Structures are given as structure tokens and as C-alpha cells.
mmCIF file with all atom_site columns, C-alpha atoms in Angstrom:
data_model
loop_
_atom_site.group_PDB
_atom_site.id
_atom_site.type_symbol
_atom_site.label_atom_id
_atom_site.label_alt_id
_atom_site.label_comp_id
_atom_site.label_asym_id
_atom_site.label_entity_id
_atom_site.label_seq_id
_atom_site.pdbx_PDB_ins_code
_atom_site.Cartn_x
_atom_site.Cartn_y
_atom_site.Cartn_z
_atom_site.occupancy
_atom_site.B_iso_or_equiv
_atom_site.pdbx_formal_charge
_atom_site.auth_seq_id
_atom_site.auth_comp_id
_atom_site.auth_asym_id
_atom_site.auth_atom_id
_atom_site.pdbx_PDB_model_num
ATOM 1   C CA . UNK A 1 1   ? 14.814  24.860 -25.067 1.00 0.00 ? 1   UNK A CA 1
ATOM 2   C CA . UNK A 1 2   ? 12.286  25.848 -27.656 1.00 0.00 ? 2   UNK A CA 1
ATOM 3   C CA . UNK A 1 3   ? 10.544  22.506 -27.744 1.00 0.00 ? 3   UNK A CA 1
ATOM 4   C CA . UNK A 1 4   ? 10.352  19.119 -26.061 1.00 0.00 ? 4   UNK A CA 1
ATOM 5   C CA . UNK A 1 5   ? 13.632  17.307 -26.493 1.00 0.00 ? 5   UNK A CA 1
ATOM 6   C CA . UNK A 1 6   ? 14.012  13.526 -26.329 1.00 0.00 ? 6   UNK A CA 1
ATOM 7   C CA . UNK A 1 7   ? 17.121  11.413 -26.387 1.00 0.00 ? 7   UNK A CA 1
ATOM 8   C CA . UNK A 1 8   ? 18.285  9.194  -27.823 1.00 0.00 ? 8   UNK A CA 1
ATOM 9   C CA . UNK A 1 9   ? 16.309  9.416  -31.037 1.00 0.00 ? 9   UNK A CA 1
ATOM 10  C CA . UNK A 1 10  ? 17.030  5.759  -31.735 1.00 0.00 ? 10  UNK A CA 1
ATOM 11  C CA . UNK A 1 11  ? 18.012  2.971  -29.388 1.00 0.00 ? 11  UNK A CA 1
ATOM 12  C CA . UNK A 1 12  ? 18.772  -0.613 -30.322 1.00 0.00 ? 12  UNK A CA 1
ATOM 13  C CA . UNK A 1 13  ? 19.220  -3.007 -27.442 1.00 0.00 ? 13  UNK A CA 1
ATOM 14  C CA . UNK A 1 14  ? 19.352  -6.695 -26.748 1.00 0.00 ? 14  UNK A CA 1
ATOM 15  C CA . UNK A 1 15  ? 16.568  -8.537 -25.008 1.00 0.00 ? 15  UNK A CA 1
ATOM 16  C CA . UNK A 1 16  ? 17.104  -8.500 -21.265 1.00 0.00 ? 16  UNK A CA 1
ATOM 17  C CA . UNK A 1 17  ? 19.069  -5.254 -21.119 1.00 0.00 ? 17  UNK A CA 1
ATOM 18  C CA . UNK A 1 18  ? 17.876  -2.141 -19.314 1.00 0.00 ? 18  UNK A CA 1
ATOM 19  C CA . UNK A 1 19  ? 17.323  1.112  -21.200 1.00 0.00 ? 19  UNK A CA 1
ATOM 20  C CA . UNK A 1 20  ? 16.835  4.716  -20.161 1.00 0.00 ? 20  UNK A CA 1
ATOM 21  C CA . UNK A 1 21  ? 14.971  7.237  -22.283 1.00 0.00 ? 21  UNK A CA 1
ATOM 22  C CA . UNK A 1 22  ? 15.220  10.927 -21.534 1.00 0.00 ? 22  UNK A CA 1
ATOM 23  C CA . UNK A 1 23  ? 12.749  13.775 -21.975 1.00 0.00 ? 23  UNK A CA 1
ATOM 24  C CA . UNK A 1 24  ? 13.480  17.459 -21.492 1.00 0.00 ? 24  UNK A CA 1
ATOM 25  C CA . UNK A 1 25  ? 10.145  19.359 -21.511 1.00 0.00 ? 25  UNK A CA 1
ATOM 26  C CA . UNK A 1 26  ? 9.505   22.943 -22.442 1.00 0.00 ? 26  UNK A CA 1
ATOM 27  C CA . UNK A 1 27  ? 10.778  25.229 -19.726 1.00 0.00 ? 27  UNK A CA 1
ATOM 28  C CA . UNK A 1 28  ? 7.999   26.195 -17.343 1.00 0.00 ? 28  UNK A CA 1
ATOM 29  C CA . UNK A 1 29  ? 5.692   23.335 -18.262 1.00 0.00 ? 29  UNK A CA 1
ATOM 30  C CA . UNK A 1 30  ? 4.573   21.602 -15.098 1.00 0.00 ? 30  UNK A CA 1
ATOM 31  C CA . UNK A 1 31  ? 2.890   18.623 -16.760 1.00 0.00 ? 31  UNK A CA 1
ATOM 32  C CA . UNK A 1 32  ? 4.830   15.868 -18.514 1.00 0.00 ? 32  UNK A CA 1
ATOM 33  C CA . UNK A 1 33  ? 3.493   12.767 -20.214 1.00 0.00 ? 33  UNK A CA 1
ATOM 34  C CA . UNK A 1 34  ? 4.967   9.611  -21.653 1.00 0.00 ? 34  UNK A CA 1
ATOM 35  C CA . UNK A 1 35  ? 3.142   7.822  -24.450 1.00 0.00 ? 35  UNK A CA 1
ATOM 36  C CA . UNK A 1 36  ? 4.036   4.752  -26.507 1.00 0.00 ? 36  UNK A CA 1
ATOM 37  C CA . UNK A 1 37  ? 3.277   3.989  -30.118 1.00 0.00 ? 37  UNK A CA 1
ATOM 38  C CA . UNK A 1 38  ? 3.788   0.403  -31.208 1.00 0.00 ? 38  UNK A CA 1
ATOM 39  C CA . UNK A 1 39  ? 3.972   -0.656 -34.850 1.00 0.00 ? 39  UNK A CA 1
ATOM 40  C CA . UNK A 1 40  ? 0.477   -0.864 -36.226 1.00 0.00 ? 40  UNK A CA 1
ATOM 41  C CA . UNK A 1 41  ? -1.031  0.288  -32.952 1.00 0.00 ? 41  UNK A CA 1
ATOM 42  C CA . UNK A 1 42  ? -2.318  3.613  -31.808 1.00 0.00 ? 42  UNK A CA 1
ATOM 43  C CA . UNK A 1 43  ? -0.779  5.757  -29.139 1.00 0.00 ? 43  UNK A CA 1
ATOM 44  C CA . UNK A 1 44  ? -1.173  4.647  -25.564 1.00 0.00 ? 44  UNK A CA 1
ATOM 45  C CA . UNK A 1 45  ? -0.718  6.561  -22.339 1.00 0.00 ? 45  UNK A CA 1
ATOM 46  C CA . UNK A 1 46  ? 2.048   5.384  -19.993 1.00 0.00 ? 46  UNK A CA 1
ATOM 47  C CA . UNK A 1 47  ? 2.624   7.855  -17.156 1.00 0.00 ? 47  UNK A CA 1
ATOM 48  C CA . UNK A 1 48  ? 1.842   11.444 -16.236 1.00 0.00 ? 48  UNK A CA 1
ATOM 49  C CA . UNK A 1 49  ? 3.637   13.910 -13.958 1.00 0.00 ? 49  UNK A CA 1
ATOM 50  C CA . UNK A 1 50  ? 2.006   17.125 -12.774 1.00 0.00 ? 50  UNK A CA 1
ATOM 51  C CA . UNK A 1 51  ? 3.975   19.519 -10.617 1.00 0.00 ? 51  UNK A CA 1
ATOM 52  C CA . UNK A 1 52  ? 4.892   18.014 -7.278  1.00 0.00 ? 52  UNK A CA 1
ATOM 53  C CA . UNK A 1 53  ? 1.991   15.575 -7.221  1.00 0.00 ? 53  UNK A CA 1
ATOM 54  C CA . UNK A 1 54  ? 2.557   11.834 -7.190  1.00 0.00 ? 54  UNK A CA 1
ATOM 55  C CA . UNK A 1 55  ? 2.776   10.602 -10.782 1.00 0.00 ? 55  UNK A CA 1
ATOM 56  C CA . UNK A 1 56  ? -0.124  8.789  -12.393 1.00 0.00 ? 56  UNK A CA 1
ATOM 57  C CA . UNK A 1 57  ? 1.416   5.463  -13.359 1.00 0.00 ? 57  UNK A CA 1
ATOM 58  C CA . UNK A 1 58  ? -1.817  3.799  -14.413 1.00 0.00 ? 58  UNK A CA 1
ATOM 59  C CA . UNK A 1 59  ? -0.690  3.266  -18.007 1.00 0.00 ? 59  UNK A CA 1
ATOM 60  C CA . UNK A 1 60  ? 2.593   1.494  -17.324 1.00 0.00 ? 60  UNK A CA 1
ATOM 61  C CA . UNK A 1 61  ? 2.284   -1.992 -18.853 1.00 0.00 ? 61  UNK A CA 1
ATOM 62  C CA . UNK A 1 62  ? 4.373   -3.857 -16.281 1.00 0.00 ? 62  UNK A CA 1
ATOM 63  C CA . UNK A 1 63  ? 6.619   -3.343 -13.262 1.00 0.00 ? 63  UNK A CA 1
ATOM 64  C CA . UNK A 1 64  ? 9.600   -3.396 -15.605 1.00 0.00 ? 64  UNK A CA 1
ATOM 65  C CA . UNK A 1 65  ? 8.635   0.154  -16.544 1.00 0.00 ? 65  UNK A CA 1
ATOM 66  C CA . UNK A 1 66  ? 9.339   3.094  -14.268 1.00 0.00 ? 66  UNK A CA 1
ATOM 67  C CA . UNK A 1 67  ? 9.802   6.811  -14.655 1.00 0.00 ? 67  UNK A CA 1
ATOM 68  C CA . UNK A 1 68  ? 10.996  9.691  -12.600 1.00 0.00 ? 68  UNK A CA 1
ATOM 69  C CA . UNK A 1 69  ? 11.057  13.416 -12.991 1.00 0.00 ? 69  UNK A CA 1
ATOM 70  C CA . UNK A 1 70  ? 13.832  15.238 -11.210 1.00 0.00 ? 70  UNK A CA 1
ATOM 71  C CA . UNK A 1 71  ? 13.453  18.821 -10.094 1.00 0.00 ? 71  UNK A CA 1
ATOM 72  C CA . UNK A 1 72  ? 10.156  19.145 -11.892 1.00 0.00 ? 72  UNK A CA 1
ATOM 73  C CA . UNK A 1 73  ? 11.910  19.212 -15.231 1.00 0.00 ? 73  UNK A CA 1
ATOM 74  C CA . UNK A 1 74  ? 13.766  16.380 -16.967 1.00 0.00 ? 74  UNK A CA 1
ATOM 75  C CA . UNK A 1 75  ? 12.157  12.953 -16.933 1.00 0.00 ? 75  UNK A CA 1
ATOM 76  C CA . UNK A 1 76  ? 13.677  9.527  -17.456 1.00 0.00 ? 76  UNK A CA 1
ATOM 77  C CA . UNK A 1 77  ? 11.678  6.480  -18.497 1.00 0.00 ? 77  UNK A CA 1
ATOM 78  C CA . UNK A 1 78  ? 13.448  3.254  -17.564 1.00 0.00 ? 78  UNK A CA 1
ATOM 79  C CA . UNK A 1 79  ? 12.621  -0.143 -18.976 1.00 0.00 ? 79  UNK A CA 1
ATOM 80  C CA . UNK A 1 80  ? 14.271  -3.036 -17.188 1.00 0.00 ? 80  UNK A CA 1
ATOM 81  C CA . UNK A 1 81  ? 14.930  -6.439 -18.717 1.00 0.00 ? 81  UNK A CA 1
ATOM 82  C CA . UNK A 1 82  ? 13.623  -5.313 -22.100 1.00 0.00 ? 82  UNK A CA 1
ATOM 83  C CA . UNK A 1 83  ? 11.457  -7.655 -24.128 1.00 0.00 ? 83  UNK A CA 1
ATOM 84  C CA . UNK A 1 84  ? 10.828  -7.654 -27.863 1.00 0.00 ? 84  UNK A CA 1
ATOM 85  C CA . UNK A 1 85  ? 7.275   -6.444 -27.296 1.00 0.00 ? 85  UNK A CA 1
ATOM 86  C CA . UNK A 1 86  ? 8.736   -3.271 -25.784 1.00 0.00 ? 86  UNK A CA 1
ATOM 87  C CA . UNK A 1 87  ? 9.865   -2.215 -29.264 1.00 0.00 ? 87  UNK A CA 1
ATOM 88  C CA . UNK A 1 88  ? 7.997   0.980  -30.045 1.00 0.00 ? 88  UNK A CA 1
ATOM 89  C CA . UNK A 1 89  ? 8.315   4.730  -30.371 1.00 0.00 ? 89  UNK A CA 1
ATOM 90  C CA . UNK A 1 90  ? 8.256   6.332  -26.944 1.00 0.00 ? 90  UNK A CA 1
ATOM 91  C CA . UNK A 1 91  ? 6.898   9.852  -27.060 1.00 0.00 ? 91  UNK A CA 1
ATOM 92  C CA . UNK A 1 92  ? 7.128   12.514 -24.411 1.00 0.00 ? 92  UNK A CA 1
ATOM 93  C CA . UNK A 1 93  ? 4.859   15.534 -24.251 1.00 0.00 ? 93  UNK A CA 1
ATOM 94  C CA . UNK A 1 94  ? 4.505   18.500 -21.962 1.00 0.00 ? 94  UNK A CA 1
ATOM 95  C CA . UNK A 1 95  ? 1.877   21.107 -21.231 1.00 0.00 ? 95  UNK A CA 1
ATOM 96  C CA . UNK A 1 96  ? 1.727   24.207 -19.111 1.00 0.00 ? 96  UNK A CA 1
ATOM 97  C CA . UNK A 1 97  ? -0.534  23.050 -16.287 1.00 0.00 ? 97  UNK A CA 1
ATOM 98  C CA . UNK A 1 98  ? -1.936  19.629 -17.065 1.00 0.00 ? 98  UNK A CA 1
ATOM 99  C CA . UNK A 1 99  ? -5.649  20.169 -17.444 1.00 0.00 ? 99  UNK A CA 1
ATOM 100 C CA . UNK A 1 100 ? -7.670  18.633 -20.248 1.00 0.00 ? 100 UNK A CA 1
ATOM 101 C CA . UNK A 1 101 ? -8.092  21.926 -22.007 1.00 0.00 ? 101 UNK A CA 1
ATOM 102 C CA . UNK A 1 102 ? -4.479  22.526 -22.869 1.00 0.00 ? 102 UNK A CA 1
ATOM 103 C CA . UNK A 1 103 ? -2.407  22.143 -25.974 1.00 0.00 ? 103 UNK A CA 1
ATOM 104 C CA . UNK A 1 104 ? 0.179   19.403 -25.786 1.00 0.00 ? 104 UNK A CA 1
ATOM 105 C CA . UNK A 1 105 ? 3.699   19.765 -27.158 1.00 0.00 ? 105 UNK A CA 1
ATOM 106 C CA . UNK A 1 106 ? 5.317   16.527 -28.272 1.00 0.00 ? 106 UNK A CA 1
ATOM 107 C CA . UNK A 1 107 ? 8.927   15.529 -28.636 1.00 0.00 ? 107 UNK A CA 1
ATOM 108 C CA . UNK A 1 108 ? 10.167  13.675 -31.697 1.00 0.00 ? 108 UNK A CA 1
ATOM 109 C CA . UNK A 1 109 ? 10.219  10.391 -29.833 1.00 0.00 ? 109 UNK A CA 1
ATOM 110 C CA . UNK A 1 110 ? 12.702  7.625  -29.171 1.00 0.00 ? 110 UNK A CA 1
ATOM 111 C CA . UNK A 1 111 ? 12.509  4.644  -31.500 1.00 0.00 ? 111 UNK A CA 1
ATOM 112 C CA . UNK A 1 112 ? 13.336  1.624  -29.331 1.00 0.00 ? 112 UNK A CA 1
ATOM 113 C CA . UNK A 1 113 ? 14.206  -1.651 -30.994 1.00 0.00 ? 113 UNK A CA 1
ATOM 114 C CA . UNK A 1 114 ? 14.710  -4.729 -28.837 1.00 0.00 ? 114 UNK A CA 1
ATOM 115 C CA . UNK A 1 115 ? 16.476  -7.540 -30.673 1.00 0.00 ? 115 UNK A CA 1
ATOM 116 C CA . UNK B 2 1   ? -15.582 -0.976 -28.869 1.00 0.00 ? 1   UNK B CA 1
ATOM 117 C CA . UNK B 2 2   ? -12.887 1.708  -28.813 1.00 0.00 ? 2   UNK B CA 1
ATOM 118 C CA . UNK B 2 3   ? -13.822 4.872  -27.000 1.00 0.00 ? 3   UNK B CA 1
ATOM 119 C CA . UNK B 2 4   ? -12.472 6.913  -29.914 1.00 0.00 ? 4   UNK B CA 1
ATOM 120 C CA . UNK B 2 5   ? -13.113 5.846  -33.485 1.00 0.00 ? 5   UNK B CA 1
ATOM 121 C CA . UNK B 2 6   ? -11.874 7.524  -36.632 1.00 0.00 ? 6   UNK B CA 1
ATOM 122 C CA . UNK B 2 7   ? -12.853 7.174  -40.240 1.00 0.00 ? 7   UNK B CA 1
ATOM 123 C CA . UNK B 2 8   ? -11.623 6.597  -42.771 1.00 0.00 ? 8   UNK B CA 1
ATOM 124 C CA . UNK B 2 9   ? -8.490  4.690  -41.772 1.00 0.00 ? 9   UNK B CA 1
ATOM 125 C CA . UNK B 2 10  ? -6.850  5.486  -45.085 1.00 0.00 ? 10  UNK B CA 1
ATOM 126 C CA . UNK B 2 11  ? -7.581  8.303  -47.483 1.00 0.00 ? 11  UNK B CA 1
ATOM 127 C CA . UNK B 2 12  ? -6.018  9.118  -50.822 1.00 0.00 ? 12  UNK B CA 1
ATOM 128 C CA . UNK B 2 13  ? -6.849  12.438 -52.428 1.00 0.00 ? 13  UNK B CA 1
ATOM 129 C CA . UNK B 2 14  ? -5.774  14.511 -55.382 1.00 0.00 ? 14  UNK B CA 1
ATOM 130 C CA . UNK B 2 15  ? -4.154  17.845 -54.769 1.00 0.00 ? 15  UNK B CA 1
ATOM 131 C CA . UNK B 2 16  ? -6.786  20.528 -54.355 1.00 0.00 ? 16  UNK B CA 1
ATOM 132 C CA . UNK B 2 17  ? -9.527  18.255 -53.050 1.00 0.00 ? 17  UNK B CA 1
ATOM 133 C CA . UNK B 2 18  ? -11.562 19.027 -49.939 1.00 0.00 ? 18  UNK B CA 1
ATOM 134 C CA . UNK B 2 19  ? -10.881 16.415 -47.271 1.00 0.00 ? 19  UNK B CA 1
ATOM 135 C CA . UNK B 2 20  ? -12.928 15.356 -44.264 1.00 0.00 ? 20  UNK B CA 1
ATOM 136 C CA . UNK B 2 21  ? -11.766 13.099 -41.459 1.00 0.00 ? 21  UNK B CA 1
ATOM 137 C CA . UNK B 2 22  ? -14.280 12.015 -38.842 1.00 0.00 ? 22  UNK B CA 1
ATOM 138 C CA . UNK B 2 23  ? -13.930 11.185 -35.181 1.00 0.00 ? 23  UNK B CA 1
ATOM 139 C CA . UNK B 2 24  ? -16.611 9.712  -32.925 1.00 0.00 ? 24  UNK B CA 1
ATOM 140 C CA . UNK B 2 25  ? -16.300 9.090  -29.221 1.00 0.00 ? 25  UNK B CA 1
ATOM 141 C CA . UNK B 2 26  ? -18.423 7.373  -26.625 1.00 0.00 ? 26  UNK B CA 1
ATOM 142 C CA . UNK B 2 27  ? -17.735 9.205  -23.358 1.00 0.00 ? 27  UNK B CA 1
ATOM 143 C CA . UNK B 2 28  ? -18.306 12.699 -22.070 1.00 0.00 ? 28  UNK B CA 1
ATOM 144 C CA . UNK B 2 29  ? -15.395 14.994 -22.721 1.00 0.00 ? 29  UNK B CA 1
ATOM 145 C CA . UNK B 2 30  ? -14.190 18.463 -21.856 1.00 0.00 ? 30  UNK B CA 1
ATOM 146 C CA . UNK B 2 31  ? -12.228 18.921 -25.058 1.00 0.00 ? 31  UNK B CA 1
ATOM 147 C CA . UNK B 2 32  ? -11.033 17.053 -28.106 1.00 0.00 ? 32  UNK B CA 1
ATOM 148 C CA . UNK B 2 33  ? -7.592  17.204 -29.681 1.00 0.00 ? 33  UNK B CA 1
ATOM 149 C CA . UNK B 2 34  ? -6.635  16.851 -33.328 1.00 0.00 ? 34  UNK B CA 1
ATOM 150 C CA . UNK B 2 35  ? -3.012  15.897 -33.887 1.00 0.00 ? 35  UNK B CA 1
ATOM 151 C CA . UNK B 2 36  ? -0.888  15.534 -36.991 1.00 0.00 ? 36  UNK B CA 1
ATOM 152 C CA . UNK B 2 37  ? 1.920   13.000 -37.263 1.00 0.00 ? 37  UNK B CA 1
ATOM 153 C CA . UNK B 2 38  ? 4.305   13.224 -40.183 1.00 0.00 ? 38  UNK B CA 1
ATOM 154 C CA . UNK B 2 39  ? 6.499   10.326 -41.345 1.00 0.00 ? 39  UNK B CA 1
ATOM 155 C CA . UNK B 2 40  ? 9.390   10.140 -38.911 1.00 0.00 ? 40  UNK B CA 1
ATOM 156 C CA . UNK B 2 41  ? 7.152   10.372 -35.888 1.00 0.00 ? 41  UNK B CA 1
ATOM 157 C CA . UNK B 2 42  ? 6.883   14.041 -34.940 1.00 0.00 ? 42  UNK B CA 1
ATOM 158 C CA . UNK B 2 43  ? 3.448   14.920 -33.578 1.00 0.00 ? 43  UNK B CA 1
ATOM 159 C CA . UNK B 2 44  ? 2.009   18.382 -33.770 1.00 0.00 ? 44  UNK B CA 1
ATOM 160 C CA . UNK B 2 45  ? -1.100  19.566 -32.003 1.00 0.00 ? 45  UNK B CA 1
ATOM 161 C CA . UNK B 2 46  ? -3.434  21.095 -34.587 1.00 0.00 ? 46  UNK B CA 1
ATOM 162 C CA . UNK B 2 47  ? -6.521  21.938 -32.576 1.00 0.00 ? 47  UNK B CA 1
ATOM 163 C CA . UNK B 2 48  ? -7.989  21.584 -29.154 1.00 0.00 ? 48  UNK B CA 1
ATOM 164 C CA . UNK B 2 49  ? -11.681 22.382 -29.101 1.00 0.00 ? 49  UNK B CA 1
ATOM 165 C CA . UNK B 2 50  ? -14.620 21.975 -26.790 1.00 0.00 ? 50  UNK B CA 1
ATOM 166 C CA . UNK B 2 51  ? -17.425 23.438 -28.892 1.00 0.00 ? 51  UNK B CA 1
ATOM 167 C CA . UNK B 2 52  ? -18.232 24.864 -32.280 1.00 0.00 ? 52  UNK B CA 1
ATOM 168 C CA . UNK B 2 53  ? -15.574 25.340 -34.865 1.00 0.00 ? 53  UNK B CA 1
ATOM 169 C CA . UNK B 2 54  ? -11.946 26.433 -35.120 1.00 0.00 ? 54  UNK B CA 1
ATOM 170 C CA . UNK B 2 55  ? -10.012 27.424 -38.221 1.00 0.00 ? 55  UNK B CA 1
ATOM 171 C CA . UNK B 2 56  ? -6.298  27.675 -38.857 1.00 0.00 ? 56  UNK B CA 1
ATOM 172 C CA . UNK B 2 57  ? -5.222  28.334 -42.393 1.00 0.00 ? 57  UNK B CA 1
ATOM 173 C CA . UNK B 2 58  ? -6.668  25.605 -44.591 1.00 0.00 ? 58  UNK B CA 1
ATOM 174 C CA . UNK B 2 59  ? -7.618  23.454 -41.620 1.00 0.00 ? 59  UNK B CA 1
ATOM 175 C CA . UNK B 2 60  ? -11.032 23.551 -39.975 1.00 0.00 ? 60  UNK B CA 1
ATOM 176 C CA . UNK B 2 61  ? -12.131 21.500 -36.980 1.00 0.00 ? 61  UNK B CA 1
ATOM 177 C CA . UNK B 2 62  ? -15.709 21.186 -35.815 1.00 0.00 ? 62  UNK B CA 1
ATOM 178 C CA . UNK B 2 63  ? -17.255 19.419 -32.878 1.00 0.00 ? 63  UNK B CA 1
ATOM 179 C CA . UNK B 2 64  ? -20.811 18.462 -31.932 1.00 0.00 ? 64  UNK B CA 1
ATOM 180 C CA . UNK B 2 65  ? -20.826 17.660 -28.241 1.00 0.00 ? 65  UNK B CA 1
ATOM 181 C CA . UNK B 2 66  ? -24.392 16.311 -28.254 1.00 0.00 ? 66  UNK B CA 1
ATOM 182 C CA . UNK B 2 67  ? -23.639 13.887 -31.064 1.00 0.00 ? 67  UNK B CA 1
ATOM 183 C CA . UNK B 2 68  ? -20.148 13.057 -29.705 1.00 0.00 ? 68  UNK B CA 1
ATOM 184 C CA . UNK B 2 69  ? -18.614 13.722 -33.096 1.00 0.00 ? 69  UNK B CA 1
ATOM 185 C CA . UNK B 2 70  ? -15.848 15.867 -34.504 1.00 0.00 ? 70  UNK B CA 1
ATOM 186 C CA . UNK B 2 71  ? -14.578 16.465 -38.008 1.00 0.00 ? 71  UNK B CA 1
ATOM 187 C CA . UNK B 2 72  ? -11.310 17.761 -39.381 1.00 0.00 ? 72  UNK B CA 1
ATOM 188 C CA . UNK B 2 73  ? -11.507 19.393 -42.798 1.00 0.00 ? 73  UNK B CA 1
ATOM 189 C CA . UNK B 2 74  ? -8.666  20.332 -45.106 1.00 0.00 ? 74  UNK B CA 1
ATOM 190 C CA . UNK B 2 75  ? -9.471  22.745 -47.901 1.00 0.00 ? 75  UNK B CA 1
ATOM 191 C CA . UNK B 2 76  ? -7.392  22.911 -51.104 1.00 0.00 ? 76  UNK B CA 1
ATOM 192 C CA . UNK B 2 77  ? -5.329  19.906 -50.013 1.00 0.00 ? 77  UNK B CA 1
ATOM 193 C CA . UNK B 2 78  ? -1.634  19.776 -50.850 1.00 0.00 ? 78  UNK B CA 1
ATOM 194 C CA . UNK B 2 79  ? 0.900   16.927 -50.885 1.00 0.00 ? 79  UNK B CA 1
ATOM 195 C CA . UNK B 2 80  ? 2.540   18.415 -47.778 1.00 0.00 ? 80  UNK B CA 1
ATOM 196 C CA . UNK B 2 81  ? -0.712  17.664 -45.924 1.00 0.00 ? 81  UNK B CA 1
ATOM 197 C CA . UNK B 2 82  ? 0.127   13.955 -46.261 1.00 0.00 ? 82  UNK B CA 1
ATOM 198 C CA . UNK B 2 83  ? 0.373   12.640 -42.716 1.00 0.00 ? 83  UNK B CA 1
ATOM 199 C CA . UNK B 2 84  ? -1.499  10.660 -40.104 1.00 0.00 ? 84  UNK B CA 1
ATOM 200 C CA . UNK B 2 85  ? -4.259  12.648 -38.428 1.00 0.00 ? 85  UNK B CA 1
ATOM 201 C CA . UNK B 2 86  ? -5.226  11.551 -34.945 1.00 0.00 ? 86  UNK B CA 1
ATOM 202 C CA . UNK B 2 87  ? -8.064  12.618 -32.708 1.00 0.00 ? 87  UNK B CA 1
ATOM 203 C CA . UNK B 2 88  ? -7.768  12.215 -28.970 1.00 0.00 ? 88  UNK B CA 1
ATOM 204 C CA . UNK B 2 89  ? -9.897  12.845 -25.912 1.00 0.00 ? 89  UNK B CA 1
ATOM 205 C CA . UNK B 2 90  ? -8.796  13.420 -22.326 1.00 0.00 ? 90  UNK B CA 1
ATOM 206 C CA . UNK B 2 91  ? -9.452  11.063 -19.476 1.00 0.00 ? 91  UNK B CA 1
ATOM 207 C CA . UNK B 2 92  ? -10.760 12.481 -16.247 1.00 0.00 ? 92  UNK B CA 1
ATOM 208 C CA . UNK B 2 93  ? -8.548  12.391 -13.214 1.00 0.00 ? 93  UNK B CA 1
ATOM 209 C CA . UNK B 2 94  ? -9.295  11.089 -9.743  1.00 0.00 ? 94  UNK B CA 1
ATOM 210 C CA . UNK B 2 95  ? -10.575 14.475 -8.633  1.00 0.00 ? 95  UNK B CA 1
ATOM 211 C CA . UNK B 2 96  ? -13.050 14.578 -11.477 1.00 0.00 ? 96  UNK B CA 1
ATOM 212 C CA . UNK B 2 97  ? -11.117 17.142 -13.440 1.00 0.00 ? 97  UNK B CA 1
ATOM 213 C CA . UNK B 2 98  ? -10.030 16.583 -17.022 1.00 0.00 ? 98  UNK B CA 1
ATOM 214 C CA . UNK B 2 99  ? -6.399  15.762 -17.615 1.00 0.00 ? 99  UNK B CA 1
ATOM 215 C CA . UNK B 2 100 ? -4.203  15.469 -20.635 1.00 0.00 ? 100 UNK B CA 1
ATOM 216 C CA . UNK B 2 101 ? -4.032  11.681 -20.266 1.00 0.00 ? 101 UNK B CA 1
ATOM 217 C CA . UNK B 2 102 ? -5.359  11.164 -23.733 1.00 0.00 ? 102 UNK B CA 1
ATOM 218 C CA . UNK B 2 103 ? -7.159  8.284  -25.376 1.00 0.00 ? 103 UNK B CA 1
ATOM 219 C CA . UNK B 2 104 ? -6.236  8.244  -29.029 1.00 0.00 ? 104 UNK B CA 1
ATOM 220 C CA . UNK B 2 105 ? -8.040  7.174  -32.133 1.00 0.00 ? 105 UNK B CA 1
ATOM 221 C CA . UNK B 2 106 ? -6.158  4.839  -34.440 1.00 0.00 ? 106 UNK B CA 1
ATOM 222 C CA . UNK B 2 107 ? -5.471  7.631  -36.885 1.00 0.00 ? 107 UNK B CA 1
ATOM 223 C CA . UNK B 2 108 ? -6.274  8.399  -40.501 1.00 0.00 ? 108 UNK B CA 1
ATOM 224 C CA . UNK B 2 109 ? -3.444  8.024  -42.989 1.00 0.00 ? 109 UNK B CA 1
ATOM 225 C CA . UNK B 2 110 ? -3.854  10.744 -45.590 1.00 0.00 ? 110 UNK B CA 1
ATOM 226 C CA . UNK B 2 111 ? -1.947  10.730 -48.853 1.00 0.00 ? 111 UNK B CA 1
ATOM 227 C CA . UNK B 2 112 ? -2.411  13.729 -51.133 1.00 0.00 ? 112 UNK B CA 1
ATOM 228 C CA . UNK B 2 113 ? -1.159  13.092 -54.632 1.00 0.00 ? 113 UNK B CA 1
ATOM 229 C CA . UNK B 2 114 ? 0.067   15.901 -56.904 1.00 0.00 ? 114 UNK B CA 1
#
């Protein structure tokens, strides 16, 4: 596609349920990032995939969060047993290689609301 | 102390005014990003710079590596410039190379009134 695509755009779930958020990066981009933006908070890094390397999971807030990237393209962020504090906008971004000197392309985000 | 600090947090301007948003950081960096986030969440990368100055249309970004400071300027501001402007710096990876794992400032909410 022309840009980074995320789905769903909005997700409302009940506390304790599992959710899956999807990110389809720009074709050919080897680096993919997940960020989270909570209400009134800045953006925070969650996880980073680069090519075939092991993902950098250092930003995941708890073991309820996991992500995978299949075939070096689409990524799924899974949150198990959701809590109200998980409510946030989850943003995916991709870049060509993954170095610090690259432009990032962001998706429109998934607004997650945990009731 | 946050590693990336922006000022002001909120800025209201009249259409046509020259606007400056500042970003200071406390660690060594390879590059600094300026991002724009419109209501509704979409984020657009405006600039990525490692030295000097870059210009795109009415937007100008400057950086002073020695002083660990960057500014984003908007000339002849317009209501469509109303957005949150965010600066971000990359963390370094385990191999010492810069990555796009970004640390973000808290953003500057700009409202340009007609």
C-alpha cells in the first residue's frame, strides 16, 4: 500500500479480554515500530522489529503485551487480559532500514478503549 | 528530568504570525525528528536533521548540536498549521548504532486563530 495501514481504527473491549492490533507497513520497509500514546501522556516506544533480527521488546510494559511480525511484513500486537490502563492510541511506524537517520512513516493508529 | 523537553507546551497565535517551538535534549544524538500530529491522531514526519538547518515550505528546523537544542519555526502561520508538534530523538542500539526507537518530547499544542 501507499502508507502504513493499521486496523482496527477503533477497538472497544471489556477488561480481561484479549485484543489484537494489526499493522501493515510500507512495502519494502524492513523496520517496524510500535508506539503507544496514552491520554495526556507523550508517545512511548513499545517494540521494534528490524529485518530478521530478534525484536527489541524493551519497551513492552508487561508480559501481557506481545508482538510478532510474520514474513517480515505485517505485524500484530497482542494484549492479553486487557486492563483499563491499557487504553491508549497504539501507533505503528515503519522505515526503510531502521537506523536513526531515517524518516519514519506512521499509521493512523488504533484507539483502544478498555471498559 | 525528561531527556527531551519542549517549550512552550501550549501556543496560541494569530494567523500570519511567526512561530517558534523549542526542543532541548540531554543526551548525545545522531539526529533529531520533528513530527506533526493533527487532531485524530495521524502523525507526519516533518524533518529529520543532524546539523544546521532544513526548510520545507513555510517550515524551518534548526539544530545546534553543541547546545543540544533544536527549534521549529513556522512563517506566515495559518489555521491549518494547528496541530501538536513533537520533537523526538533516537536511542542507540546495543551495537552502538542509532536506531529509530525514539524518545519523544511531550509536544507543543499550537492553535492558529484566523
